[in-house]
CSV table of C-alpha atoms and ligand atoms in Angstrom, one decimal:
chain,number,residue,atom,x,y,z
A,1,UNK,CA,-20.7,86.2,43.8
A,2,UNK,CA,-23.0,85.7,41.1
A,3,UNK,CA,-20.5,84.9,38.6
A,4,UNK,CA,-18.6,82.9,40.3
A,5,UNK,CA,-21.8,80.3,40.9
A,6,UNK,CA,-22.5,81.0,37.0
A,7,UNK,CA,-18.8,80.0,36.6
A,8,UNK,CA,-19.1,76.6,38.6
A,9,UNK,CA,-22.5,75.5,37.4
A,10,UNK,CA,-21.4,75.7,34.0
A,11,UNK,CA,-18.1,73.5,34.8
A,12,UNK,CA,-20.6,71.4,36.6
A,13,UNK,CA,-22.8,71.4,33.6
A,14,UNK,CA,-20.2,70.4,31.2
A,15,UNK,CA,-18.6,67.3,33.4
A,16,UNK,CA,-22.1,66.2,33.9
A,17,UNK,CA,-22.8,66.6,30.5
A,18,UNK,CA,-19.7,64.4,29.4
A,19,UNK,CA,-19.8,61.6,32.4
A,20,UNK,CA,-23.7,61.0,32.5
A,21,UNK,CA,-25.4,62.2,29.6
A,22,UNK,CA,-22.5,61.0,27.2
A,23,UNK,CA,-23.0,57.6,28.8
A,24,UNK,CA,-26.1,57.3,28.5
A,25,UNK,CA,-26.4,58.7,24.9
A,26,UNK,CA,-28.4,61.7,25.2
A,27,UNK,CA,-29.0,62.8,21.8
A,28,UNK,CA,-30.0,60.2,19.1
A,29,UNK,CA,-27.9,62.0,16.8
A,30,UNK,CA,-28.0,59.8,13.7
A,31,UNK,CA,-31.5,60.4,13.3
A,32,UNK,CA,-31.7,64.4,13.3
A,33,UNK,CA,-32.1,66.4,10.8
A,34,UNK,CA,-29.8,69.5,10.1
A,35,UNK,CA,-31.0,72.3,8.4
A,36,UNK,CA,-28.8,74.8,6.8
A,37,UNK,CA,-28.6,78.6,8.6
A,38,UNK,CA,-30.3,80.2,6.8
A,39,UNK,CA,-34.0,79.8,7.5
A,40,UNK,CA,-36.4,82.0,6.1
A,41,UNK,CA,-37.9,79.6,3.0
A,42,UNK,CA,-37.9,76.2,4.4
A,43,UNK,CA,-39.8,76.9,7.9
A,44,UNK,CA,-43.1,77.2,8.4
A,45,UNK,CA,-45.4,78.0,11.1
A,46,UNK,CA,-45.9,75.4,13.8
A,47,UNK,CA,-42.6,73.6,13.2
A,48,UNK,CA,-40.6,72.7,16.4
A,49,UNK,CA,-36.9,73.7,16.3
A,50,UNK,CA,-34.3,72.5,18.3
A,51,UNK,CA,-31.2,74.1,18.8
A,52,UNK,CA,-27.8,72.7,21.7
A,53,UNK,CA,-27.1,75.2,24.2
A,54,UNK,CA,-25.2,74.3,27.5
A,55,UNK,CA,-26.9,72.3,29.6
A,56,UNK,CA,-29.4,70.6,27.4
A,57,UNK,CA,-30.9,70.8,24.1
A,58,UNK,CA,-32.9,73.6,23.5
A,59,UNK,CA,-36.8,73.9,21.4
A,60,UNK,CA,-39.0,76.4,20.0
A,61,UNK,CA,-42.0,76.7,18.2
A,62,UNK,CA,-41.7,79.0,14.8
A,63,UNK,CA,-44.0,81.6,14.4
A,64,UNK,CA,-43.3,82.7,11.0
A,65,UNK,CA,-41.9,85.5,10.0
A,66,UNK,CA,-38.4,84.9,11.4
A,67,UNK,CA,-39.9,84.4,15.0
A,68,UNK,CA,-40.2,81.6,17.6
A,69,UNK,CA,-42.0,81.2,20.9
A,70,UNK,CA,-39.8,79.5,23.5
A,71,UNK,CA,-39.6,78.2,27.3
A,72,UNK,CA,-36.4,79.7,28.6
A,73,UNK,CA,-35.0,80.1,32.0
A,74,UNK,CA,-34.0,84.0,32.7
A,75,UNK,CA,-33.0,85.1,35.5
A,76,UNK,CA,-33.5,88.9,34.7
A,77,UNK,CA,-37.2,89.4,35.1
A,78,UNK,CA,-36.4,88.5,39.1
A,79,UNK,CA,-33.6,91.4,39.1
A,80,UNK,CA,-34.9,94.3,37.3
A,81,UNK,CA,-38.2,95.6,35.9
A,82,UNK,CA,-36.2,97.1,32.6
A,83,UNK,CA,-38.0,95.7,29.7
A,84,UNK,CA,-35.5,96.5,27.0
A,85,UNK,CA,-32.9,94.6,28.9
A,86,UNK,CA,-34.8,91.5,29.2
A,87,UNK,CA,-36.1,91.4,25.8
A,88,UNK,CA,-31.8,91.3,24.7
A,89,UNK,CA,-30.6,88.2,23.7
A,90,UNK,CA,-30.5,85.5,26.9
A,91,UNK,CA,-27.2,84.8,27.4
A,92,UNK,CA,-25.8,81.7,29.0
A,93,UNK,CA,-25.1,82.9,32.4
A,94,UNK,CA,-28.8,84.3,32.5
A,95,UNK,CA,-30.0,81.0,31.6
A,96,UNK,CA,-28.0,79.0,34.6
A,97,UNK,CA,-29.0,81.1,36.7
A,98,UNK,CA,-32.8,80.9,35.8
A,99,UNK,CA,-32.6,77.9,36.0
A,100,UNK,CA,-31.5,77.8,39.3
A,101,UNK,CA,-34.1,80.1,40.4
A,102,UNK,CA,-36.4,78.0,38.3
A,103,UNK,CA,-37.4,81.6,36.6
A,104,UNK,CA,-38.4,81.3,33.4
A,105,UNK,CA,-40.7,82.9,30.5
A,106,UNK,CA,-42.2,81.9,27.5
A,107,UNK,CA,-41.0,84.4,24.7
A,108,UNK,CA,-40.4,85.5,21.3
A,109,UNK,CA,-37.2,86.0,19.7
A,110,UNK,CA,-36.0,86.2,16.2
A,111,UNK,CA,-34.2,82.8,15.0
A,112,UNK,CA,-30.9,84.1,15.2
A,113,UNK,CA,-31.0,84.6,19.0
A,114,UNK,CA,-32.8,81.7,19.7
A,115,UNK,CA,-30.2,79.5,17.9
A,116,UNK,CA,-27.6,81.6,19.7
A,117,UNK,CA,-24.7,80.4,17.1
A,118,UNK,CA,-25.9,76.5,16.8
A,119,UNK,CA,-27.6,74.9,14.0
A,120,UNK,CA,-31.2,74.3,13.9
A,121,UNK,CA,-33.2,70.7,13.7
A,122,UNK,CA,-36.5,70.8,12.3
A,123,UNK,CA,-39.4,68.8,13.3
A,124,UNK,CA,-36.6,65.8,14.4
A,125,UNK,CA,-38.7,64.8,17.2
A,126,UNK,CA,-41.6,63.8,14.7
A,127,UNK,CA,-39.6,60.4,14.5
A,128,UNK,CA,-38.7,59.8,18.1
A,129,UNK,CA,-42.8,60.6,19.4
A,130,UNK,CA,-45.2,58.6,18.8
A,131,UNK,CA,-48.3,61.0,18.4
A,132,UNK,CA,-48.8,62.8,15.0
A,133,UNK,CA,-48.5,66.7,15.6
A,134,UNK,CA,-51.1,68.7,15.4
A,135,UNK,CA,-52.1,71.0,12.4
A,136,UNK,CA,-49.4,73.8,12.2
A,137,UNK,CA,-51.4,76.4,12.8
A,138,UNK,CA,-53.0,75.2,15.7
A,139,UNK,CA,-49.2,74.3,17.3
A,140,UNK,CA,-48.4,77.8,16.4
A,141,UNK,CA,-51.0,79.6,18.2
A,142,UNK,CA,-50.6,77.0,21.2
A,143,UNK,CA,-47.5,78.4,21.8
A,144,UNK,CA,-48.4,82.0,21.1
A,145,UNK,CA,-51.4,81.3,24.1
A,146,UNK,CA,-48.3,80.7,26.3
A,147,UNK,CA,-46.4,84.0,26.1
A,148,UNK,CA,-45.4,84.8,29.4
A,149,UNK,CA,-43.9,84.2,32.8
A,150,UNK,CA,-43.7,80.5,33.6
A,151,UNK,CA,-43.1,77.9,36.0
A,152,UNK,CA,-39.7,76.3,35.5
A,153,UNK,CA,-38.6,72.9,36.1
A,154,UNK,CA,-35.0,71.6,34.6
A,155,UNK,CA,-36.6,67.8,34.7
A,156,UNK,CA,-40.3,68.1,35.0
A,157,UNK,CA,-41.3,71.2,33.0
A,158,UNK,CA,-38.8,71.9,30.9
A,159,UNK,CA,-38.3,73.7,27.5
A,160,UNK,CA,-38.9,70.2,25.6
A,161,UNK,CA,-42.0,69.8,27.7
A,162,UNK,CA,-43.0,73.5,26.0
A,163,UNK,CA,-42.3,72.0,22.9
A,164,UNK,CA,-43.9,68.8,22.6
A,165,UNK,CA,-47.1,70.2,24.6
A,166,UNK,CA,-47.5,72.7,21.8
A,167,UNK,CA,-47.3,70.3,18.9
A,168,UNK,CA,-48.3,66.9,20.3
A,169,UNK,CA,-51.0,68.1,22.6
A,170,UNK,CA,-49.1,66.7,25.6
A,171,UNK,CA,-45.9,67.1,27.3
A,172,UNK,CA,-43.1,65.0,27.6
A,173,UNK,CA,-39.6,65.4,27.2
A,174,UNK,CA,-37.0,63.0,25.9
A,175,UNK,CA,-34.1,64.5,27.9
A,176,UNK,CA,-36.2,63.9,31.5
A,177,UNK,CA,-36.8,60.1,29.8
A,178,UNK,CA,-33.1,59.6,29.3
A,179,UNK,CA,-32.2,61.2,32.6
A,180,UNK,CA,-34.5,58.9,34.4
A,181,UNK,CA,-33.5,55.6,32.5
A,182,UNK,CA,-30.0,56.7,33.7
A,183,UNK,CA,-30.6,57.4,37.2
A,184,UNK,CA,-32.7,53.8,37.6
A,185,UNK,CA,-29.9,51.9,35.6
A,186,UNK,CA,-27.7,53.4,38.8
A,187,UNK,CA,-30.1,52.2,41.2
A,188,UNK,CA,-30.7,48.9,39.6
A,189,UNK,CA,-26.7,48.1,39.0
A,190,UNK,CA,-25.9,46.4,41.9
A,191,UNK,CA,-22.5,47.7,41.9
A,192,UNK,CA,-23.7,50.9,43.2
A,193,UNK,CA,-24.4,49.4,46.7
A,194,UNK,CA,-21.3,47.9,46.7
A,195,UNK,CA,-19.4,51.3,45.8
A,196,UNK,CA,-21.3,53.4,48.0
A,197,UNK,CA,-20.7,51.1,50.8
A,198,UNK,CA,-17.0,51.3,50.6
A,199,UNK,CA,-17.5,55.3,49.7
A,200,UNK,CA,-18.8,55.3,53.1
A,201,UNK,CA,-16.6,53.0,55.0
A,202,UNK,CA,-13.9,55.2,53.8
A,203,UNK,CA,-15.7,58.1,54.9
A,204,UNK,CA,-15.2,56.6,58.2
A,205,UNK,CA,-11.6,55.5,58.2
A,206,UNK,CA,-10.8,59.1,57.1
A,207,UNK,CA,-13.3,61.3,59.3
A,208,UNK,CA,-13.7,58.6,62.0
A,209,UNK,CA,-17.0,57.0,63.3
A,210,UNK,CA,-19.7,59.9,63.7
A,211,UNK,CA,-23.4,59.9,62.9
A,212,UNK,CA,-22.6,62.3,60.0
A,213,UNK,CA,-20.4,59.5,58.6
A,214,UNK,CA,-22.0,56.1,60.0
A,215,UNK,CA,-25.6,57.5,59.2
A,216,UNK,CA,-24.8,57.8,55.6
A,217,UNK,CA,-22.9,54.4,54.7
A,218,UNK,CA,-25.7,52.7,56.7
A,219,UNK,CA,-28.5,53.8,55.1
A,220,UNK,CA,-27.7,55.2,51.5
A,221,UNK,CA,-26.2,51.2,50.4
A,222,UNK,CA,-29.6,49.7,52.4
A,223,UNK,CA,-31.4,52.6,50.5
A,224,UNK,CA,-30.1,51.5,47.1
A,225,UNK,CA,-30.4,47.5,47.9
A,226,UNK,CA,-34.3,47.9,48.8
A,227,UNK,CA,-34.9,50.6,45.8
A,228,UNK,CA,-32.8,47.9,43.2
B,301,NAG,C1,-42.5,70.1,9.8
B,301,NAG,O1,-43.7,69.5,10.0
B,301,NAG,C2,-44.8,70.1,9.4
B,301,NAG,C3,-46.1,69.3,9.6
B,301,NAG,O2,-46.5,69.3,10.9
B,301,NAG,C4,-44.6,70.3,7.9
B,301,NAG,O3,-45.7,71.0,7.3
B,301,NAG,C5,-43.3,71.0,7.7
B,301,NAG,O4,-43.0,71.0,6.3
B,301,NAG,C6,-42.2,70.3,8.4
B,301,NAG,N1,-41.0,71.0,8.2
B,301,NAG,C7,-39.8,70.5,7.7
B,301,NAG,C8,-38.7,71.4,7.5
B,301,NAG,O5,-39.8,69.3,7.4
């Protein structure tokens, strides 16, 4: 059971990933900054890493020492009290489904397992905000203040949000920006009343006038007309 939801959120995952966040140009990719595998002289303390994994991009905070602190959803601290099994590597499935849950923790984990096979960005995000960070040390021990069990939102508190709180001072996330942009350009397009009007008129030609099916077309176009 729990696979098979694993299984269809992350075929969800990837079609949203390709029809909305492809269209509306997630990643500023042009202005990152890859940095080769291995890590050890070229980091220091307080920098904020960013790493792809599936359903968004993910950030940490270095630690030094071949560590970094990081907000990640788990879904194994809800299941089982085993600490060596939570402290292995967090896998993809775990992560879905912490997500779902909205279970996450801030933890520590060397740099191979939080870049879980991806490449690494350093400090890209220095461009795209407009605050200076805050003195490395300071960012580093921000995050090291934060070890531990943690609320979890995919939009509002988010692993970017853990990021950007630790070396900005204050939260925000560029992936909830983008998502939100997205989501009012829908709104705003007036095509979207149109289409969801005839989505519902349909609805009503195939399933025949109900309230489950009048309801809807009614009130989901006037919805988007008043909203746009
Ligand atoms: C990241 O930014 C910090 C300053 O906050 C700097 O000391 C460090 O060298 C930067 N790292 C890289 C790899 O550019």
């Amino acid at each position: 059971m729990l696979q098979l939801l694993t299984f269809l959120v992350e075929k969800f995952s990837v079609v949203f990933k390709l029809k909305v966040f492809e269209f509306c140009c997630l990643k500023g990719e042009d202005q990152e900054r890859p940095v080769q595998r291995a890590p050890a002289p070229l980091l220091c303390r307080g920098d904020l890493l960013e790493v792809p994994r599936t359903l968004f991009i993910h950030f940490g905070i270095y630690l030094g020492d071949n560590k970094v602190a990081h907000l990640i959803p788990d879904i194994l601290p809800l299941l089982t009290n085993n600490n060596k099994l939570i402290r292995s590597v967090i896998t993809n499935d775990r992560l879905v489904l912490g997500c779902m849950y909205k279970s996450a923790t801030v933890r520590v984990d060397t740099l191979e397992d939080f870049a879980y096979g991806s490449k690494i960005l350093v400090n890209s995000t220095d461009k795209v905000m407009k605050m200076q960070p805050l003195a490395s040390d300071c960012v580093a021990r921000r995050a090291e203040k934060l070890i531990g069990e943690f609320p979890y939102s995919l939009l509002w508190n988010n692993c970017e949000h853990f990021g950007t709180y630790c070396r900005y001072g204050s939260a925000s996330s560029q992936q909830t920006e983008k998502f939100c942009e997205c989501l009012k350009s829908v709104i705003r397009d007036h095509r979207s009343v149109i289409i969801s009007g005839l989505l519902g008129l349909v609805s009503i030609v195939y399933f025949g006038m109900a309230p489950s099916t009048t309801l809807p077309t009614i009130l989901i176009p006037f919805t988007l007309w008043m909203a746009g």
